[in-house]
Coordinates of N, CA, C and O in Angstrom, one line a residue:
M1 N -17.8 -6.1 40.6 CA -19.0 -6.3 39.8 C -19.0 -5.5 38.4 O -19.7 -5.8 37.6
K2 N -18.0 -4.6 38.4 CA -17.9 -3.9 37.1 C -17.5 -4.9 36.0 O -18.0 -4.8 34.8
Q3 N -16.6 -5.9 36.2 CA -16.3 -6.8 35.2 C -17.5 -7.7 34.9 O -17.7 -8.0 33.7
T4 N -18.3 -8.1 35.8 CA -19.5 -8.9 35.6 C -20.4 -8.1 34.7 O -21.0 -8.6 33.7
A5 N -20.5 -6.8 34.9 CA -21.4 -5.9 34.1 C -20.8 -5.9 32.7 O -21.6 -6.0 31.7
K6 N -19.5 -5.8 32.5 CA -18.9 -5.7 31.2 C -19.1 -7.1 30.5 O -19.4 -7.1 29.2
N7 N -19.0 -8.2 31.2 CA -19.2 -9.5 30.6 C -20.7 -9.6 30.1 O -20.9 -10.2 29.0
L8 N -21.6 -9.2 30.9 CA -23.0 -9.3 30.5 C -23.3 -8.4 29.3 O -24.0 -8.8 28.4
Q9 N -22.7 -7.2 29.3 CA -22.9 -6.3 28.2 C -22.4 -7.0 26.9 O -23.0 -6.9 25.8
A10 N -21.3 -7.7 27.0 CA -20.7 -8.3 25.8 C -21.6 -9.4 25.3 O -21.8 -9.6 24.1
V11 N -22.2 -10.2 26.2 CA -23.1 -11.3 25.8 C -24.4 -10.7 25.1 O -24.8 -11.2 24.0
I12 N -24.9 -9.6 25.7 CA -26.1 -8.9 25.0 C -25.7 -8.5 23.6 O -26.5 -8.7 22.7
D13 N -24.7 -7.7 23.5 CA -24.3 -7.1 22.2 C -24.0 -8.2 21.2 O -24.4 -8.1 20.0
D14 N -23.2 -9.2 21.6 CA -22.9 -10.3 20.7 C -24.2 -11.0 20.2 O -24.3 -11.2 18.9
F15 N -25.1 -11.3 21.0 CA -26.3 -12.0 20.6 C -27.1 -11.1 19.7 O -27.5 -11.6 18.6
L16 N -27.4 -9.9 20.1 CA -28.2 -9.0 19.3 C -27.6 -8.7 17.9 O -28.3 -8.6 16.9
C17 N -26.3 -8.5 17.9 CA -25.6 -8.0 16.7 C -25.3 -9.1 15.7 O -25.2 -8.9 14.5
T18 N -25.0 -10.3 16.2 CA -24.5 -11.3 15.3 C -25.3 -12.6 15.3 O -25.1 -13.4 14.4
K19 N -26.2 -12.8 16.2 CA -26.9 -14.1 16.2 C -28.4 -14.1 16.1 O -29.0 -15.0 15.5
A20 N -29.0 -13.1 16.7 CA -30.5 -13.1 16.8 C -31.2 -13.2 15.5 O -32.2 -13.9 15.3
H21 N -30.6 -12.6 14.5 CA -31.2 -12.6 13.1 C -31.1 -13.9 12.4 O -31.8 -14.2 11.4
L22 N -30.3 -14.8 12.9 CA -30.1 -16.1 12.3 C -31.0 -17.2 12.9 O -31.1 -18.3 12.3
I23 N -31.8 -16.9 13.9 CA -32.6 -17.9 14.6 C -34.0 -18.0 14.0 O -34.6 -17.1 13.6
N24 N -34.4 -19.3 13.9 CA -35.8 -19.6 13.6 C -36.7 -19.3 14.8 O -36.8 -20.1 15.7
W25 N -37.4 -18.2 14.8 CA -38.2 -17.8 15.9 C -39.6 -18.5 15.9 O -40.4 -18.3 16.8
D26 N -39.9 -19.2 14.9 CA -41.2 -19.9 14.8 C -41.1 -21.4 14.8 O -41.9 -22.1 14.3
N27 N -40.0 -21.8 15.5 CA -39.8 -23.3 15.6 C -40.9 -24.0 16.4 O -41.5 -23.4 17.2
E28 N -41.1 -25.3 16.2 CA -42.0 -26.1 16.9 C -41.2 -27.2 17.6 O -40.8 -28.2 16.9
P29 N -40.9 -27.1 18.9 CA -40.1 -28.0 19.6 C -40.9 -29.3 19.9 O -42.1 -29.3 19.8
P30 N -40.2 -30.3 20.3 CA -40.9 -31.5 20.8 C -41.9 -31.2 22.0 O -41.6 -30.2 22.7
A31 N -42.8 -32.0 22.2 CA -43.8 -31.8 23.3 C -43.0 -31.7 24.6 O -42.0 -32.4 24.9
G32 N -43.4 -30.7 25.4 CA -42.8 -30.5 26.7 C -41.6 -29.6 26.7 O -41.0 -29.3 27.7
K33 N -41.2 -29.2 25.5 CA -40.0 -28.3 25.4 C -40.5 -26.9 25.0 O -41.5 -26.7 24.4
W34 N -39.7 -25.9 25.3 CA -40.0 -24.5 24.9 C -39.6 -24.2 23.5 O -38.6 -24.7 23.0
T35 N -40.4 -23.3 22.9 CA -40.0 -22.7 21.6 C -38.8 -21.7 21.8 O -38.5 -21.4 23.0
N36 N -38.2 -21.3 20.8 CA -37.1 -20.3 20.9 C -37.6 -19.0 21.5 O -36.9 -18.4 22.3
K37 N -38.8 -18.6 21.2 CA -39.4 -17.4 21.8 C -39.5 -17.6 23.3 O -39.3 -16.7 24.1
E38 N -40.0 -18.8 23.7 CA -40.2 -19.1 25.1 C -38.9 -19.2 25.9 O -38.8 -18.8 27.0
I39 N -37.8 -19.6 25.2 CA -36.5 -19.6 25.9 C -36.1 -18.2 26.1 O -35.6 -17.9 27.3
I40 N -36.2 -17.3 25.2 CA -35.9 -15.9 25.4 C -36.8 -15.4 26.5 O -36.4 -14.6 27.4
G41 N -38.1 -15.8 26.5 CA -39.0 -15.3 27.5 C -38.6 -15.8 28.9 O -38.6 -15.1 29.9
H42 N -38.1 -17.0 29.0 CA -37.5 -17.5 30.2 C -36.4 -16.7 30.7 O -36.2 -16.4 31.9
L43 N -35.5 -16.3 29.7 CA -34.4 -15.4 30.1 C -34.9 -14.0 30.5 O -34.2 -13.4 31.4
I44 N -36.0 -13.6 30.0 CA -36.6 -12.3 30.5 C -37.0 -12.5 32.0 O -36.7 -11.6 32.8
D45 N -37.7 -13.6 32.2 CA -38.2 -13.9 33.6 C -37.0 -14.0 34.5 O -37.0 -13.4 35.6
S46 N -35.9 -14.7 34.1 CA -34.7 -14.8 34.9 C -34.1 -13.4 35.2 O -33.7 -13.1 36.3
A47 N -34.1 -12.6 34.2 CA -33.6 -11.2 34.3 C -34.4 -10.5 35.3 O -33.8 -9.8 36.2
H48 N -35.7 -10.5 35.3 CA -36.5 -9.8 36.3 C -36.2 -10.3 37.7 O -36.1 -9.4 38.6
I49 N -36.2 -11.6 37.9 CA -35.9 -12.1 39.2 C -34.5 -11.7 39.7 O -34.4 -11.3 40.8
N50 N -33.5 -11.8 38.8 CA -32.2 -11.5 39.3 C -32.0 -10.0 39.5 O -31.3 -9.6 40.4
L51 N -32.6 -9.2 38.7 CA -32.6 -7.7 38.9 C -33.1 -7.4 40.3 O -32.5 -6.6 41.0
H52 N -34.2 -8.0 40.6 CA -34.9 -7.9 41.9 C -33.9 -8.3 43.0 O -33.7 -7.6 44.0
R53 N -33.2 -9.4 42.8 CA -32.2 -9.9 43.8 C -31.1 -8.9 44.0 O -30.7 -8.5 45.1
F54 N -30.5 -8.4 42.8 CA -29.4 -7.5 42.9 C -29.8 -6.2 43.6 O -29.0 -5.7 44.4
V55 N -30.9 -5.7 43.3 CA -31.3 -4.4 43.9 C -31.6 -4.6 45.4 O -31.1 -3.8 46.2
R56 N -32.3 -5.6 45.7 CA -32.6 -5.9 47.2 C -31.3 -6.1 48.0 O -31.2 -5.7 49.1
C57 N -30.3 -6.8 47.4 CA -29.1 -7.1 48.1 C -28.3 -5.8 48.4 O -27.3 -5.8 49.2
T58 N -28.6 -4.7 47.7 CA -27.9 -3.5 48.0 C -28.3 -2.9 49.4 O -27.5 -2.1 50.0
Y59 N -29.4 -3.3 49.9 CA -29.8 -2.8 51.2 C -30.4 -3.9 52.2 O -30.8 -3.6 53.3
E60 N -30.5 -5.1 51.7 CA -31.1 -6.2 52.5 C -30.3 -7.5 52.4 O -29.5 -7.6 51.4
E61 N -30.5 -8.4 53.3 CA -29.7 -9.6 53.3 C -30.6 -10.8 53.8 O -31.5 -10.6 54.7
G62 N -30.4 -12.0 53.3 CA -31.1 -13.1 53.8 C -32.5 -13.4 53.3 O -33.1 -14.3 53.7
F63 N -33.0 -12.6 52.4 CA -34.4 -12.7 52.0 C -34.4 -13.9 51.0 O -33.4 -14.3 50.4
K64 N -35.6 -14.4 50.8 CA -35.9 -15.6 49.9 C -36.6 -15.0 48.6 O -37.6 -14.4 48.8
L65 N -36.1 -15.4 47.5 CA -36.8 -15.0 46.2 C -36.5 -16.1 45.2 O -35.4 -16.3 44.7
I66 N -37.6 -16.8 44.8 CA -37.6 -17.9 43.8 C -38.6 -17.6 42.8 O -39.5 -16.7 43.0
Y67 N -38.6 -18.4 41.8 CA -39.7 -18.4 40.8 C -39.9 -19.7 40.2 O -39.0 -20.6 40.2
F68 N -41.1 -19.9 39.6 CA -41.5 -21.2 39.0 C -41.4 -21.0 37.5 O -42.3 -20.4 36.9
Q69 N -40.3 -21.4 36.9 CA -40.0 -21.0 35.5 C -41.0 -21.5 34.5 O -41.4 -20.7 33.6
D70 N -41.5 -22.7 34.6 CA -42.5 -23.2 33.6 C -43.8 -22.4 33.7 O -44.4 -22.0 32.7
E71 N -44.2 -22.1 34.9 CA -45.5 -21.4 35.2 C -45.4 -20.0 34.6 O -46.3 -19.4 34.0
W72 N -44.2 -19.3 34.9 CA -44.0 -18.0 34.4 C -44.0 -17.9 32.9 O -44.7 -17.0 32.3
V73 N -43.3 -18.8 32.2 CA -43.3 -18.8 30.7 C -44.7 -19.0 30.2 O -45.1 -18.3 29.3
Q74 N -45.4 -20.0 30.8 CA -46.8 -20.2 30.3 C -47.7 -19.0 30.5 O -48.5 -18.6 29.6
A75 N -47.6 -18.4 31.7 CA -48.5 -17.3 32.0 C -48.3 -16.1 31.1 O -49.2 -15.3 30.9
Q76 N -47.1 -15.9 30.6 CA -46.7 -14.7 29.8 C -46.9 -14.9 28.3 O -46.7 -14.0 27.6
H77 N -47.2 -16.1 27.9 CA -47.6 -16.4 26.5 C -46.5 -15.9 25.5 O -46.8 -15.3 24.4
Y78 N -45.3 -16.1 25.8 CA -44.2 -15.7 24.9 C -44.3 -16.4 23.5 O -43.9 -15.8 22.5
R79 N -44.8 -17.6 23.5 CA -44.9 -18.4 22.2 C -45.7 -17.6 21.2 O -45.4 -17.7 20.0
H80 N -46.6 -16.8 21.6 CA -47.5 -16.0 20.7 C -47.1 -14.5 20.6 O -47.8 -13.8 19.9
A81 N -46.1 -14.1 21.2 CA -45.7 -12.7 21.2 C -44.8 -12.4 20.0 O -44.2 -13.3 19.4
D82 N -44.8 -11.1 19.7 CA -44.0 -10.6 18.6 C -42.5 -10.7 19.0 O -42.1 -10.2 20.1
I83 N -41.7 -11.3 18.2 CA -40.3 -11.5 18.5 C -39.5 -10.2 18.7 O -38.6 -10.1 19.5
V84 N -39.9 -9.1 17.9 CA -39.2 -7.8 18.1 C -39.5 -7.3 19.5 O -38.6 -6.8 20.2
E85 N -40.7 -7.5 20.0 CA -41.0 -7.0 21.4 C -40.3 -7.8 22.4 O -39.8 -7.3 23.4
I86 N -40.2 -9.1 22.2 CA -39.6 -10.0 23.2 C -38.1 -9.7 23.2 O -37.5 -9.5 24.3
L87 N -37.4 -9.5 22.1 CA -36.0 -9.2 22.1 C -35.7 -7.8 22.7 O -34.7 -7.7 23.4
K88 N -36.6 -6.9 22.5 CA -36.4 -5.5 23.0 C -36.5 -5.6 24.6 O -35.7 -5.0 25.3
L89 N -37.5 -6.3 25.0 CA -37.7 -6.5 26.5 C -36.5 -7.2 27.1 O -36.0 -6.7 28.1
W90 N -36.0 -8.2 26.5 CA -34.8 -8.9 26.9 C -33.6 -8.0 27.0 O -32.9 -8.0 28.0
E91 N -33.5 -7.2 25.9 CA -32.3 -6.3 25.9 C -32.5 -5.2 27.0 O -31.5 -5.0 27.7
L92 N -33.6 -4.6 27.1 CA -33.7 -3.5 28.1 C -33.6 -4.0 29.5 O -32.9 -3.3 30.3
V93 N -34.2 -5.1 29.9 CA -34.1 -5.5 31.3 C -32.6 -5.9 31.6 O -32.1 -5.6 32.7
N94 N -31.9 -6.5 30.6 CA -30.5 -6.8 30.8 C -29.6 -5.6 30.8 O -28.6 -5.6 31.6
R95 N -29.9 -4.6 30.1 CA -29.1 -3.4 30.2 C -29.3 -2.7 31.5 O -28.4 -2.1 32.1
Q96 N -30.5 -2.8 32.1 CA -30.7 -2.3 33.5 C -29.9 -3.1 34.5 O -29.3 -2.5 35.4
I97 N -29.8 -4.4 34.3 CA -28.9 -5.2 35.2 C -27.5 -4.8 35.0 O -26.7 -4.6 36.0
V98 N -27.0 -4.5 33.8 CA -25.7 -4.0 33.6 C -25.4 -2.7 34.4 O -24.4 -2.6 35.0
R99 N -26.4 -1.8 34.3 CA -26.3 -0.5 35.0 C -26.2 -0.8 36.5 O -25.4 -0.2 37.2
V100 N -27.0 -1.6 37.0 CA -27.0 -1.9 38.5 C -25.7 -2.5 38.9 O -25.1 -2.1 39.9
L101 N -25.2 -3.5 38.1 CA -24.0 -4.2 38.5 C -22.8 -3.3 38.3 O -21.8 -3.4 39.1
H102 N -22.8 -2.5 37.3 CA -21.6 -1.6 37.1 C -21.5 -0.6 38.3 O -20.4 -0.2 38.6
N103 N -22.6 -0.2 38.9 CA -22.5 0.7 40.0 C -22.8 0.1 41.3 O -23.1 0.7 42.3
Y104 N -22.5 -1.2 41.4 CA -22.8 -2.0 42.6 C -21.9 -1.5 43.8 O -20.7 -1.3 43.6
P105 N -22.5 -1.4 45.0 CA -21.7 -1.0 46.2 C -20.7 -2.0 46.5 O -21.1 -3.2 46.7
P106 N -19.4 -1.7 46.4 CA -18.4 -2.7 46.7 C -18.5 -3.5 47.9 O -18.2 -4.7 48.0
G107 N -19.0 -2.9 49.0 CA -19.1 -3.6 50.2 C -20.3 -4.5 50.3 O -20.5 -5.2 51.3
R108 N -21.1 -4.6 49.2 CA -22.3 -5.4 49.3 C -22.2 -6.7 48.3 O -23.2 -7.4 48.2
T109 N -21.1 -6.9 47.7 CA -21.0 -8.0 46.8 C -21.0 -9.4 47.4 O -21.3 -10.4 46.8
Q110 N -20.7 -9.5 48.7 CA -20.7 -10.8 49.4 C -22.0 -11.0 50.2 O -22.2 -12.0 51.0
V111 N -23.0 -10.1 50.1 CA -24.3 -10.2 50.7 C -25.0 -11.4 50.1 O -24.8 -11.7 48.9
K112 N -25.7 -12.2 50.9 CA -26.4 -13.4 50.4 C -27.9 -13.3 50.5 O -28.4 -12.6 51.4
C113 N -28.5 -13.9 49.5 CA -30.0 -14.1 49.6 C -30.2 -15.6 49.3 O -29.4 -16.3 48.8
D114 N -31.4 -16.0 49.6 CA -31.8 -17.4 49.4 C -32.6 -17.6 48.1 O -33.7 -17.0 48.0
N115 N -32.1 -18.4 47.2 CA -32.8 -18.6 46.0 C -33.1 -20.1 45.8 O -33.3 -20.6 44.7
G116 N -33.1 -20.8 46.9 CA -33.4 -22.3 46.8 C -34.9 -22.5 46.7 O -35.7 -21.9 47.5
R117 N -35.3 -23.3 45.8 CA -36.7 -23.6 45.6 C -37.3 -24.5 46.7 O -38.4 -24.2 47.2
Y118 N -36.6 -25.6 47.0 CA -37.2 -26.6 48.0 C -36.5 -26.5 49.3 O -37.0 -27.0 50.3
Q119 N -35.3 -26.0 49.3 CA -34.5 -25.9 50.6 C -33.7 -24.7 50.5 O -33.4 -24.2 49.4
P120 N -33.2 -24.1 51.6 CA -32.4 -22.9 51.5 C -31.2 -23.1 50.7 O -30.5 -24.1 50.8
S121 N -30.8 -22.1 49.9 CA -29.6 -22.1 49.1 C -29.2 -20.6 49.1 O -29.6 -19.8 48.2
F122 N -28.3 -20.3 50.0 CA -27.8 -18.9 50.1 C -26.6 -18.7 49.2 O -25.7 -19.4 49.2
N123 N -26.7 -17.6 48.3 CA -25.6 -17.3 47.4 C -25.3 -15.8 47.5 O -26.2 -15.0 47.7
T124 N -24.0 -15.5 47.2 CA -23.6 -14.1 47.2 C -24.0 -13.4 45.9 O -24.3 -14.1 44.9
V125 N -24.1 -12.1 46.0 CA -24.4 -11.3 44.8 C -23.3 -11.6 43.7 O -23.7 -11.7 42.6
S126 N -22.1 -11.7 44.1 CA -21.0 -12.0 43.2 C -21.2 -13.3 42.5 O -21.1 -13.4 41.3
F127 N -21.6 -14.3 43.2 CA -21.9 -15.6 42.6 C -23.1 -15.5 41.7 O -23.1 -16.0 40.6
L128 N -24.2 -14.9 42.2 CA -25.4 -14.7 41.4 C -25.1 -14.0 40.0 O -25.7 -14.4 39.0
G129 N -24.3 -13.0 40.1 CA -24.0 -12.3 38.8 C -23.3 -13.2 37.8 O -23.7 -13.3 36.6
D130 N -22.3 -13.9 38.2 CA -21.6 -14.8 37.3 C -22.5 -16.0 36.9 O -22.5 -16.4 35.7
D131 N -23.3 -16.5 37.8 CA -24.2 -17.6 37.5 C -25.3 -17.2 36.5 O -25.6 -17.9 35.6
Y132 N -25.7 -15.9 36.7 CA -26.7 -15.4 35.8 C -26.2 -15.4 34.3 O -26.9 -15.8 33.4
I133 N -25.0 -14.9 34.1 CA -24.4 -14.9 32.8 C -24.2 -16.3 32.2 O -24.5 -16.6 31.1
A134 N -23.7 -17.2 33.0 CA -23.6 -18.6 32.6 C -24.9 -19.2 32.2 O -25.0 -19.9 31.2
H135 N -25.9 -19.0 33.0 CA -27.3 -19.5 32.7 C -27.8 -18.9 31.4 O -28.3 -19.6 30.5
M136 N -27.6 -17.6 31.2 CA -28.0 -17.0 29.9 C -27.2 -17.6 28.7 O -27.9 -17.9 27.7
Q137 N -25.9 -17.8 28.8 CA -25.2 -18.3 27.7 C -25.6 -19.7 27.4 O -25.7 -20.1 26.2
L138 N -25.9 -20.5 28.4 CA -26.4 -21.9 28.2 C -27.6 -21.9 27.3 O -27.7 -22.6 26.3
H139 N -28.6 -21.1 27.7 CA -29.9 -21.0 26.9 C -29.7 -20.4 25.6 O -30.3 -20.8 24.6
L140 N -28.9 -19.4 25.4 CA -28.6 -18.8 24.1 C -28.0 -19.8 23.2 O -28.3 -19.9 22.0
K141 N -27.1 -20.7 23.7 CA -26.5 -21.7 22.8 C -27.6 -22.7 22.4 O -27.5 -23.3 21.3
Q142 N -28.6 -22.9 23.2 CA -29.7 -23.9 22.8 C -30.4 -23.4 21.6 O -30.9 -24.3 20.8
I143 N -30.6 -22.1 21.4 CA -31.4 -21.7 20.3 C -30.6 -21.3 19.1 O -31.2 -21.0 18.0
I144 N -29.3 -21.2 19.2 CA -28.4 -20.8 18.0 C -28.2 -22.1 17.1 O -27.9 -23.1 17.6

């Protein structure tokens, strides 16, 4: 998990240092699509859910933890939030994930939890870490 933590740290640093200042944070997307602020908000929500999964998997197995992404984005009003605050929250929660993954108990990386919304979908911590980074990169590419 140390390598996963390093990979996540690299994505965070690259985005904040070289890309975030180039983005139009006041964009108006087509109906039914998220603004750039809402995409970062979604990544914050994803970070919170995954941090919860990573921590719980250090001592628990087989639990179910899902979220409803559209409802969370809407409820948190990211569209109208200050971008400096949104980016800081995104950075801090992700740095906490880096810390957790860097120190992850080696014997717990194959522990599984259920993150299936409509049917069970058990995934290992190792898979969730790599998938989390891929998910983040996909969304960051959408806004760049």
